[in-house]
């Protein structure tokens, strides 16, 4: 618990909002996606309408809605996360196992972190293209999760990473210089 508190305080100290971002790509993501008050997931949208929609779930929904990925690979996502992803883009093809296609979005649940080896990362990298992105859940859960996040940030194929505390976003945009953002979303 102390690790999570320290991690969150560090995040707050280093994080910025749209006024501290000088990348047009990230600025648009923030202003038109993550800060867009019109994009809202309500309990009425869910199959279990008694379920409360958390800030973290709203954020996942907004990320998927903003990028509208055509194909999504979920690794370890629970049924509720899968439902939110499907609601974010109902037209998307959602897979739970790699079929060696190109994925526009890969969602990795934190429960899978112990199984994400360097070989697995390379396997996943082979299923991405320039406009693909990864959503890595709960990157500040523990020291192991933060170590995986650091490994992803340092990968030479990764150009942009965004730490929103609840999620880490990983991009492979060749037209952009390598940069890391810590953003309040």
Backbone as a chain_set.jsonl record, in Angstrom:
{"seq": "XXXXXXXXXXXXXXXXXXXXXXXXXXXXXXXXXXXXXXXXXXXXXXXXXXXXXXXXXXXXXXXXXXXXXXXXXXXXXXXXXXXXXXXXXXXXXXXXXXXXXXXXXXXXXXXXXXXXXXXXXXXXXXXXXXXXXXXXXXXXXXXXXXXXXXXXXXXXXXXXXXXXXXXXXXXXXXXXXXXXXXXXX", "coords": {"N": [[0.823, -1.194, 0.0], [1.967, 1.22, 0.759], [3.795, 1.559, -1.285], [2.097, 2.119, -3.469], [0.978, 4.562, -2.679], [3.261, 6.225, -2.548], [4.023, 6.056, -5.219], [1.815, 7.249, -6.482], [1.951, 9.859, -5.452], [4.397, 10.677, -6.552], [3.666, 10.571, -9.235], [1.706, 12.626, -9.306], [3.335, 14.831, -8.737], [4.997, 15.018, -10.995], [3.281, 15.079, -13.175], [1.453, 16.573, -15.927], [-0.929, 18.837, -17.465], [-2.95, 19.703, -20.346], [-1.73, 22.143, -20.898], [0.966, 21.895, -20.492], [1.961, 20.386, -22.528], [3.706, 19.903, -25.506], [3.459, 18.541, -27.828], [1.668, 18.102, -30.74], [0.163, 15.771, -31.365], [-0.238, 14.507, -28.843], [-1.457, 16.594, -27.458], [-3.897, 16.876, -28.871], [-4.999, 14.36, -28.299], [-5.407, 14.65, -25.542], [-7.129, 16.996, -25.348], [-9.277, 16.54, -27.164], [-9.954, 13.951, -26.691], [-9.363, 12.608, -23.991], [-10.089, 14.669, -22.19], [-12.581, 15.31, -23.05], [-15.762, 16.077, -22.326], [-18.115, 15.258, -23.439], [-17.862, 12.663, -24.212], [-18.909, 10.081, -22.54], [-19.305, 7.319, -20.469], [-22.017, 5.679, -19.231], [-23.827, 4.115, -16.525], [-26.132, 3.089, -17.601], [-25.359, 2.258, -20.103], [-24.127, -0.142, -19.744], [-24.198, -3.767, -19.435], [-24.788, -4.763, -16.912], [-26.552, -2.788, -15.127], [-26.408, -1.937, -12.561], [-23.856, -1.59, -11.949], [-21.202, 0.569, -11.089], [-19.56, 3.179, -12.802], [-16.223, 3.732, -12.912], [-13.591, 6.227, -12.646], [-11.309, 5.276, -13.885], [-12.38, 3.357, -15.656], [-13.885, 5.053, -17.246], [-11.812, 6.418, -18.455], [-10.537, 4.377, -19.97], [-12.615, 3.81, -21.758], [-12.789, 6.315, -23.101], [-10.269, 6.441, -24.339], [-10.403, 4.317, -26.181], [-12.636, 5.168, -27.687], [-11.647, 7.572, -28.768], [-9.445, 6.819, -30.452], [-10.564, 4.779, -32.025], [-9.842, 1.99, -32.791], [-9.51, -0.544, -35.281], [-8.979, -3.229, -34.947], [-8.55, -5.168, -32.056], [-6.559, -6.571, -29.56], [-6.968, -8.308, -26.64], [-5.331, -8.948, -23.682], [-5.662, -10.875, -21.065], [-7.853, -9.406, -20.162], [-10.646, -8.689, -18.101], [-14.17, -9.655, -18.067], [-15.71, -7.281, -17.719], [-13.946, -5.23, -18.49], [-13.614, -5.961, -21.169], [-16.196, -5.501, -22.083], [-16.369, -2.706, -21.812], [-14.388, -1.934, -23.622], [-15.526, -2.925, -25.985], [-17.822, -1.327, -26.074], [-16.615, 1.102, -26.467], [-15.717, 1.023, -29.106], [-17.809, -0.292, -31.118], [-17.571, -1.412, -33.66], [-15.17, -2.667, -33.84], [-12.945, -5.463, -34.21], [-12.439, -7.863, -31.835], [-10.0, -9.724, -30.313], [-8.865, -12.484, -28.285], [-6.686, -14.004, -28.331], [-3.475, -14.146, -29.866], [-3.407, -14.018, -33.326], [-1.503, -13.556, -35.135], [-2.07, -11.399, -36.733], [-2.304, -7.946, -37.733], [-2.62, -5.701, -35.157], [-4.471, -2.918, -34.138], [-4.783, -1.97, -31.654], [-3.613, -3.032, -28.516], [-4.527, -4.387, -25.542], [-3.367, -4.768, -22.31], [-3.832, -6.451, -19.399], [-3.035, -5.952, -15.962], [-2.772, -8.288, -14.47], [-1.481, -10.022, -16.086], [1.172, -9.294, -16.194], [3.343, -10.777, -14.924], [3.762, -12.713, -16.859], [4.663, -11.482, -19.094], [7.257, -11.521, -20.928], [10.505, -10.664, -22.358], [10.576, -11.946, -24.822], [7.87, -12.306, -25.298], [7.082, -9.63, -25.503], [8.426, -8.941, -27.878], [7.074, -10.647, -29.63], [4.525, -9.499, -29.526], [5.149, -6.973, -30.519], [5.589, -7.572, -33.165], [3.059, -7.658, -34.177], [2.174, -5.156, -34.599], [1.783, -1.886, -36.141], [2.627, 1.323, -37.587], [0.53, 3.069, -36.697], [-0.505, 1.713, -34.565], [-1.264, 1.063, -31.099], [-0.646, 0.463, -27.613], [-2.401, -0.333, -24.637], [-1.613, -0.363, -21.408], [-2.513, -1.661, -18.468], [-2.696, -0.4, -15.124], [0.032, 0.424, -14.4], [1.458, 1.239, -12.226], [1.128, -0.519, -10.161], [2.863, -2.146, -8.641], [6.349, -2.788, -7.878], [7.254, -4.547, -9.862], [5.443, -4.084, -11.951], [6.06, -1.437, -12.573], [8.667, -1.839, -13.437], [8.252, -3.332, -15.787], [6.948, -1.34, -17.259], [9.047, 0.512, -17.545], [10.756, -1.028, -19.139], [9.229, -1.233, -21.496], [9.136, 1.48, -22.228], [11.792, 1.932, -22.901], [12.218, 0.407, -25.136], [13.439, 0.231, -28.455], [11.632, 0.381, -30.614], [9.485, 1.742, -29.675], [8.06, 4.926, -29.637], [6.521, 6.992, -28.456], [5.356, 7.378, -25.181], [2.79, 7.42, -22.771], [1.952, 8.165, -19.558], [-0.749, 7.799, -17.606], [-1.297, 7.314, -15.039], [-3.382, 5.364, -14.259], [-3.306, 3.943, -16.611], [-0.843, 2.985, -19.005], [0.12, 4.269, -22.056], [1.304, 3.216, -25.149], [3.027, 4.028, -28.04], [3.946, 3.726, -31.524], [4.845, 5.513, -33.421], [6.542, 6.429, -36.168], [7.049, 8.916, -37.238], [7.458, 10.634, -35.173], [9.513, 11.979, -32.595], [11.253, 10.216, -29.979], [9.606, 10.278, -26.946], [8.438, 10.828, -23.624], [5.515, 11.144, -21.719], [3.861, 12.368, -18.831], [0.756, 12.483, -17.725], [-2.112, 14.083, -16.379], [-5.221, 12.731, -16.442]], "CA": [[0.0, 0.0, 0.0], [2.858, 2.381, 0.818], [4.347, 1.708, -2.63], [1.08, 2.769, -4.31], [0.854, 5.964, -2.255], [4.469, 6.918, -3.014], [3.956, 6.091, -6.673], [0.808, 8.238, -6.861], [2.478, 11.187, -5.142], [5.39, 10.971, -7.589], [2.912, 10.849, -10.453], [1.118, 13.966, -9.188], [4.403, 15.829, -8.763], [5.573, 15.124, -12.333], [2.278, 15.091, -14.239], [1.059, 17.839, -16.536], [-2.19, 18.806, -18.202], [-2.753, 20.091, -21.749], [-0.906, 23.356, -21.0], [2.379, 21.54, -20.422], [2.263, 19.445, -23.606], [4.101, 20.601, -26.724], [3.293, 17.622, -28.953], [0.295, 18.21, -31.27], [-0.492, 14.473, -31.253], [-0.647, 14.287, -27.456], [-2.374, 17.687, -27.131], [-5.218, 16.516, -29.407], [-5.495, 13.231, -27.506], [-5.91, 15.185, -24.277], [-8.24, 17.946, -25.457], [-10.432, 16.004, -27.893], [-10.26, 12.6, -26.226], [-9.415, 12.338, -22.559], [-10.781, 15.74, -21.462], [-13.858, 15.551, -23.718], [-16.862, 15.78, -21.402], [-19.225, 14.661, -24.184], [-17.62, 11.218, -24.237], [-19.158, 9.56, -21.196], [-19.887, 5.996, -20.326], [-22.924, 5.692, -18.082], [-24.25, 2.785, -16.056], [-27.186, 2.627, -18.51], [-24.718, 1.646, -21.27], [-23.558, -1.438, -19.356], [-25.14, -4.883, -19.326], [-25.199, -4.759, -15.509], [-26.773, -1.359, -14.897], [-26.136, -1.635, -11.152], [-22.404, -1.371, -11.885], [-20.765, 1.967, -11.063], [-18.481, 3.409, -13.752], [-15.145, 4.449, -12.233], [-12.777, 7.139, -13.46], [-10.421, 4.425, -14.68], [-13.17, 2.778, -16.732], [-14.187, 6.169, -18.156], [-10.59, 6.695, -19.198], [-10.396, 3.309, -20.956], [-13.658, 4.06, -22.764], [-12.417, 7.495, -23.888], [-9.111, 6.101, -25.17], [-10.891, 3.499, -27.295], [-13.497, 6.024, -28.507], [-10.843, 8.564, -29.483], [-8.628, 6.212, -31.504], [-11.397, 3.891, -32.816], [-9.043, 0.947, -33.437], [-10.304, -1.525, -36.039], [-8.749, -4.565, -34.378], [-8.064, -5.059, -30.68], [-6.168, -7.8, -28.877], [-7.006, -8.148, -25.19], [-4.53, -9.949, -22.98], [-6.05, -10.971, -19.665], [-8.934, -8.481, -19.79], [-11.803, -9.322, -17.481], [-15.38, -9.414, -18.88], [-16.141, -5.891, -17.621], [-13.04, -4.453, -19.352], [-13.954, -6.301, -22.554], [-17.443, -4.81, -22.402], [-16.058, -1.282, -21.984], [-13.65, -1.828, -24.887], [-16.503, -3.128, -27.058], [-18.668, -0.139, -26.123], [-15.793, 2.188, -26.996], [-15.761, 0.909, -30.566], [-18.595, -1.488, -31.427], [-17.201, -1.952, -34.973], [-13.85, -3.296, -33.754], [-12.767, -6.895, -34.04], [-11.738, -8.057, -30.564], [-9.436, -11.066, -30.161], [-8.277, -12.756, -26.976], [-5.438, -14.723, -28.591], [-2.753, -13.636, -31.022], [-3.49, -14.83, -34.542], [-0.444, -13.003, -35.962], [-2.572, -10.328, -37.578], [-1.891, -6.629, -37.258], [-3.588, -5.141, -34.219], [-4.389, -1.464, -33.98], [-4.73, -1.727, -30.208], [-3.399, -4.193, -27.664], [-4.82, -4.079, -24.138], [-2.707, -5.733, -21.424], [-4.273, -6.36, -18.012], [-1.904, -6.068, -15.04], [-2.647, -9.659, -13.98], [-0.632, -10.737, -17.038], [2.542, -8.777, -16.151], [4.374, -11.795, -14.676], [3.944, -13.555, -18.038], [5.141, -10.649, -20.205], [8.718, -11.621, -21.023], [11.052, -9.952, -23.517], [10.142, -12.685, -26.01], [6.44, -11.985, -25.487], [7.028, -8.255, -25.992], [8.813, -8.982, -29.296], [5.971, -11.281, -30.341], [3.467, -8.496, -29.638], [5.632, -5.909, -31.403], [5.444, -8.041, -34.55], [1.654, -7.537, -34.582], [1.834, -3.735, -34.607], [2.235, -1.038, -37.236], [2.894, 2.707, -37.191], [-0.592, 3.683, -35.98], [-0.94, 0.853, -33.473], [-0.917, 1.496, -29.742], [-0.93, -0.468, -26.528], [-2.909, 0.187, -23.372], [-1.084, -1.228, -20.356], [-3.299, -1.323, -17.286], [-2.153, -0.417, -13.764], [1.494, 0.401, -14.507], [2.05, 1.597, -10.936], [0.59, -1.445, -9.155], [3.943, -2.625, -7.775], [7.675, -2.577, -8.474], [7.329, -5.346, -11.083], [4.68, -3.383, -12.989], [6.844, -0.268, -12.984], [9.823, -2.341, -14.191], [7.751, -3.637, -17.127], [6.695, -0.051, -17.899], [10.359, 1.054, -17.932], [11.228, -1.85, -20.258], [8.487, -0.814, -22.687], [9.556, 2.839, -22.589], [13.146, 1.905, -23.443], [12.274, -0.378, -26.362], [13.742, 1.116, -29.575], [10.489, 0.526, -31.521], [8.509, 2.613, -29.02], [8.437, 6.336, -29.789], [5.802, 7.846, -27.504], [4.662, 6.717, -24.075], [1.993, 8.335, -21.952], [1.601, 7.63, -18.246], [-1.929, 8.465, -17.052], [-1.348, 6.639, -13.751], [-4.165, 4.133, -14.362], [-2.898, 3.248, -17.827], [0.293, 3.435, -19.791], [-0.151, 4.178, -23.486], [2.547, 3.009, -25.88], [2.828, 4.298, -29.466], [5.054, 3.334, -32.392], [4.785, 6.509, -34.497], [7.878, 6.679, -36.709], [7.193, 10.33, -37.57], [7.591, 11.406, -33.945], [10.716, 11.686, -31.819], [10.992, 9.467, -28.753], [9.254, 11.18, -25.86], [7.597, 10.254, -22.57], [4.625, 12.143, -21.111], [3.145, 11.995, -17.618], [-0.404, 13.36, -17.895], [-3.34, 13.92, -15.59], [-6.354, 12.531, -17.369]], "C": [[0.866, 1.257, 0.0], [3.467, 2.643, -0.557], [3.377, 2.475, -3.526], [0.942, 4.242, -3.953], [2.054, 6.768, -2.74], [4.441, 7.08, -4.529], [2.968, 7.154, -7.14], [1.294, 9.656, -6.574], [3.552, 11.612, -6.141], [4.703, 11.321, -8.9], [2.343, 12.266, -10.406], [2.174, 15.059, -9.311], [4.897, 16.084, -10.189], [4.546, 15.308, -13.455], [1.929, 16.505, -14.688], [-0.337, 17.691, -17.126], [-1.917, 19.307, -19.615], [-1.861, 21.316, -21.912], [0.592, 23.057, -20.952], [2.832, 20.607, -21.531], [2.572, 20.211, -24.883], [4.067, 19.697, -27.947], [1.863, 17.747, -29.465], [-0.495, 16.904, -31.143], [-1.049, 14.257, -29.843], [-1.639, 15.365, -27.016], [-3.787, 17.357, -27.627], [-5.817, 15.339, -28.649], [-6.101, 13.741, -26.197], [-7.183, 16.003, -24.464], [-9.473, 17.363, -26.138], [-10.838, 14.61, -27.419], [-10.458, 12.515, -24.731], [-10.148, 13.413, -21.75], [-12.154, 16.048, -22.049], [-15.007, 15.115, -22.806], [-18.072, 15.154, -22.102], [-19.076, 13.149, -24.308], [-17.776, 10.689, -22.819], [-19.781, 8.183, -21.289], [-20.758, 6.039, -19.079], [-23.29, 4.261, -17.701], [-25.335, 2.219, -16.967], [-26.614, 1.944, -19.753], [-24.268, 0.214, -20.997], [-24.623, -2.522, -19.27], [-25.652, -5.02, -17.895], [-25.348, -3.297, -15.098], [-26.611, -0.966, -13.436], [-24.664, -1.316, -10.942], [-22.117, 0.132, -11.914], [-19.586, 2.119, -12.016], [-17.423, 4.273, -13.072], [-14.417, 5.384, -13.202], [-11.86, 6.347, -14.39], [-11.168, 3.821, -15.868], [-13.583, 3.842, -17.746], [-12.986, 6.452, -19.049], [-10.363, 5.645, -20.284], [-11.385, 3.515, -22.101], [-13.267, 5.221, -23.68], [-11.227, 7.223, -24.806], [-9.571, 5.322, -26.401], [-11.758, 4.345, -28.227], [-12.681, 6.998, -29.351], [-10.099, 7.937, -30.664], [-9.428, 5.319, -32.463], [-10.587, 2.808, -33.536], [-9.932, -0.093, -34.108], [-10.168, -2.931, -35.464], [-8.064, -4.415, -33.027], [-7.728, -6.454, -30.165], [-6.217, -7.514, -27.386], [-6.233, -9.297, -24.559], [-4.904, -9.888, -21.504], [-7.164, -10.041, -19.236], [-10.084, -9.26, -19.156], [-13.058, -8.985, -18.306], [-15.852, -7.955, -18.848], [-15.267, -4.993, -18.495], [-13.348, -4.714, -20.823], [-15.23, -5.587, -22.986], [-17.19, -3.323, -22.647], [-15.322, -1.052, -23.299], [-14.617, -1.966, -26.064], [-17.438, -1.927, -27.19], [-17.912, 1.058, -26.714], [-15.742, 2.195, -28.51], [-16.49, -0.38, -30.936], [-18.214, -2.147, -32.755], [-15.884, -2.731, -34.945], [-13.949, -4.814, -33.663], [-11.935, -7.087, -32.78], [-11.309, -9.51, -30.448], [-8.903, -11.236, -28.742], [-6.997, -13.571, -27.111], [-4.796, -14.156, -29.84], [-2.961, -14.576, -32.201], [-2.517, -14.301, -35.598], [-0.961, -12.048, -37.028], [-1.951, -9.027, -37.086], [-3.0, -6.108, -36.35], [-3.373, -3.64, -34.108], [-4.305, -1.084, -32.51], [-4.49, -3.056, -29.506], [-3.61, -3.735, -26.22], [-4.2, -5.169, -23.274], [-3.154, -5.472, -19.988], [-3.091, -6.632, -17.086], [-1.726, -7.484, -14.472], [-1.708, -10.49, -14.858], [0.838, -10.319, -16.968], [3.593, -9.847, -15.856], [4.684, -12.666, -15.898], [4.466, -12.783, -19.248], [6.668, -10.641, -20.159], [9.194, -10.795, -22.216], [10.636, -10.633, -24.819], [8.683, -12.379, -26.334], [6.274, -10.566, -26.012], [7.376, -8.227, -27.478], [7.714, -9.608, -30.146], [4.835, -10.271, -30.559], [3.88, -7.359, -30.572], [5.49, -6.295, -32.876], [4.009, -7.943, -35.058], [1.212, -6.077, -34.636], [2.344, -3.057, -35.868], [2.36, 0.394, -36.715], [1.768, 3.321, -36.35], [-1.148, 2.814, -34.856], [-0.558, 1.473, -32.133], [-1.291, 0.408, -28.757], [-1.499, 0.305, -25.355], [-2.455, -0.809, -22.314], [-1.728, -0.784, -19.04], [-2.454, -1.362, -16.013], [-0.623, -0.484, -13.714], [2.197, 0.773, -13.211], [1.579, 0.67, -9.808], [1.646, -1.895, -8.156], [5.262, -2.395, -8.505], [7.826, -3.361, -9.78], [6.601, -4.679, -12.245], [5.45, -2.166, -13.49], [8.088, -0.689, -13.768], [9.417, -2.698, -15.617], [7.518, -2.347, -17.91], [8.015, 0.577, -18.376], [10.929, 0.281, -19.128], [10.54, -1.439, -21.552], [8.937, 0.561, -23.159], [10.91, 2.839, -23.279], [13.262, 1.12, -24.745], [12.495, 0.551, -27.55], [12.586, 1.312, -30.557], [9.424, 1.474, -30.968], [8.973, 4.055, -29.16], [7.774, 7.231, -28.755], [5.175, 6.974, -26.429], [3.954, 7.778, -23.258], [1.589, 7.602, -20.686], [0.418, 8.435, -17.724], [-2.229, 7.962, -15.64], [-2.138, 5.331, -13.84], [-3.737, 3.281, -15.555], [-1.599, 3.829, -18.353], [-0.071, 3.243, -21.247], [1.18, 4.14, -24.218], [2.248, 3.17, -27.368], [4.107, 4.007, -30.236], [5.171, 4.268, -33.598], [6.19, 6.87, -34.978], [8.112, 8.153, -37.004], [7.417, 11.212, -36.339], [8.861, 10.998, -33.203], [10.308, 10.973, -30.531], [10.738, 10.455, -27.61], [8.327, 10.467, -24.881], [6.808, 11.378, -21.906], [4.003, 11.544, -19.854], [1.993, 12.983, -17.523], [-1.518, 13.029, -16.936], [-4.497, 13.794, -16.559], [-7.629, 12.321, -16.6]], "O": [[0.547, 2.239, -0.67], [3.638, 3.794, -0.957], [3.786, 3.375, -4.259], [0.804, 5.083, -4.841], [1.893, 7.862, -3.28], [4.799, 8.136, -5.051], [3.249, 7.885, -8.09], [1.068, 10.56, -7.379], [3.609, 12.778, -6.532], [5.108, 12.254, -9.593], [2.486, 13.021, -11.367], [1.927, 16.097, -9.925], [5.184, 17.224, -10.555], [4.918, 15.659, -14.575], [2.082, 17.479, -13.952], [-0.858, 16.586, -17.269], [-0.763, 19.333, -20.042], [-1.285, 21.506, -22.984], [1.399, 23.902, -21.34], [3.949, 20.09, -21.495], [1.794, 21.07, -25.299], [4.598, 20.06, -28.996], [0.924, 17.521, -28.702], [-1.689, 16.93, -30.845], [-2.205, 13.867, -29.682], [-2.573, 15.069, -26.27], [-4.761, 17.536, -26.895], [-7.019, 15.323, -28.384], [-7.182, 13.308, -25.798], [-8.196, 15.738, -23.817], [-10.597, 17.658, -25.735], [-11.939, 14.146, -27.713], [-11.582, 12.368, -24.252], [-10.763, 13.101, -20.73], [-12.825, 16.967, -21.581], [-15.192, 13.925, -22.552], [-18.948, 14.589, -21.448], [-20.065, 12.439, -24.491], [-16.875, 10.834, -21.993], [-20.676, 7.936, -22.098], [-20.289, 6.394, -17.998], [-23.083, 3.324, -18.473], [-25.454, 1.001, -17.097], [-27.298, 1.142, -20.388], [-24.052, -0.556, -21.932], [-25.801, -2.234, -19.06], [-26.818, -5.354, -17.683], [-24.361, -2.646, -14.756], [-26.671, 0.219, -13.106], [-24.272, -0.829, -9.881], [-22.73, 0.871, -12.685], [-18.699, 1.267, -12.034], [-17.695, 5.414, -12.698], [-14.615, 5.326, -14.415], [-11.666, 6.719, -15.547], [-10.631, 3.781, -16.975], [-13.629, 3.582, -18.949], [-13.131, 6.694, -20.247], [-10.027, 5.999, -21.414], [-11.023, 3.405, -23.272], [-13.399, 5.119, -24.9], [-11.185, 7.723, -25.93], [-9.176, 5.632, -27.525], [-11.621, 4.243, -29.446], [-12.993, 7.22, -30.52], [-10.128, 8.483, -31.767], [-9.008, 5.123, -33.604], [-10.64, 2.716, -34.762], [-10.974, -0.474, -33.574], [-11.112, -3.721, -35.487], [-7.122, -3.637, -32.875], [-8.511, -7.392, -30.314], [-5.576, -6.574, -26.916], [-6.461, -10.466, -24.872], [-4.512, -8.967, -20.787], [-7.401, -9.897, -18.037], [-10.445, -10.345, -19.613], [-13.001, -8.104, -19.165], [-16.344, -7.449, -19.856], [-15.777, -4.096, -19.167], [-13.342, -3.787, -21.633], [-15.333, -5.123, -24.122], [-17.738, -2.748, -23.586], [-15.6, -0.086, -24.01], [-14.534, -1.207, -27.03], [-17.807, -1.551, -28.303], [-18.502, 1.913, -27.374], [-15.725, 3.259, -29.129], [-15.869, -1.436, -31.054], [-18.506, -3.326, -32.956], [-15.529, -3.383, -35.927], [-14.903, -5.365, -33.114], [-10.842, -6.533, -32.67], [-12.14, -10.418, -30.479], [-8.538, -10.264, -28.082], [-6.3, -13.805, -26.124], [-5.489, -13.735, -30.767], [-2.723, -15.78, -32.097], [-2.677, -14.558, -36.791], [-0.361, -11.906, -38.093], [-1.168, -9.019, -36.136], [-4.17, -6.081, -36.732], [-2.244, -3.161, -33.998], [-3.816, -0.009, -32.164], [-5.087, -4.074, -29.855], [-2.948, -2.812, -25.747], [-4.469, -6.353, -23.475], [-2.89, -4.408, -19.43], [-2.237, -7.461, -17.401], [-0.629, -7.834, -14.037], [-1.203, -11.528, -14.432], [1.675, -10.937, -17.626], [4.652, -9.832, -16.484], [5.745, -13.285, -15.966], [4.685, -13.367, -20.309], [7.279, -9.85, -19.441], [8.382, -10.288, -22.991], [10.373, -9.957, -25.813], [8.312, -12.216, -27.496], [5.426, -10.316, -26.868], [6.695, -7.56, -28.258], [7.451, -9.151, -31.258], [4.259, -10.202, -31.644], [3.057, -6.843, -31.328], [5.291, -5.432, -33.73], [3.766, -8.126, -36.251], [0.017, -5.791, -34.71], [3.214, -3.576, -36.568], [2.21, 0.633, -35.517], [2.046, 4.027, -35.381], [-2.168, 3.159, -34.258], [0.351, 2.299, -32.049], [-2.133, -0.447, -29.03], [-1.127, 1.452, -25.11], [-2.87, -1.968, -22.327], [-1.504, 0.331, -18.57], [-1.608, -2.24, -15.843], [-0.059, -1.358, -13.055], [3.416, 0.635, -13.11], [1.63, 1.042, -8.636], [1.365, -2.014, -6.963], [5.282, -1.87, -9.619], [8.469, -2.877, -10.712], [7.075, -4.702, -13.381], [5.485, -1.899, -14.691], [8.518, 0.029, -14.671], [10.152, -2.404, -16.56], [7.854, -2.269, -19.091], [8.086, 1.11, -19.484], [11.518, 0.879, -20.028], [11.19, -1.31, -22.589], [9.102, 0.784, -24.358], [11.152, 3.666, -24.158], [14.307, 1.164, -25.395], [11.811, 1.569, -27.658], [12.56, 2.316, -31.269], [8.564, 1.949, -31.709], [10.118, 4.382, -28.85], [8.414, 8.143, -28.23], [4.543, 5.96, -26.725], [4.456, 8.887, -23.077], [0.96, 6.545, -20.74], [0.558, 9.622, -17.429], [-3.325, 8.181, -15.123], [-1.592, 4.276, -13.518], [-3.801, 2.052, -15.508], [-1.302, 5.009, -18.168], [-0.525, 2.167, -21.636], [2.076, 4.938, -23.939], [1.335, 2.536, -27.898], [5.205, 4.037, -29.68], [5.56, 3.832, -34.681], [6.939, 7.541, -34.268], [9.258, 8.601, -37.02], [7.553, 12.428, -36.474], [9.235, 9.825, -33.185], [9.18, 11.106, -30.057], [11.547, 11.345, -27.346], [7.532, 9.611, -25.269], [7.359, 12.427, -21.572], [3.662, 10.362, -19.82], [2.203, 14.17, -17.275], [-1.836, 11.864, -16.701], [-4.715, 14.667, -17.4], [-8.689, 12.136, -17.199]]}, "num_chains": 1, "name": "protein.A"}
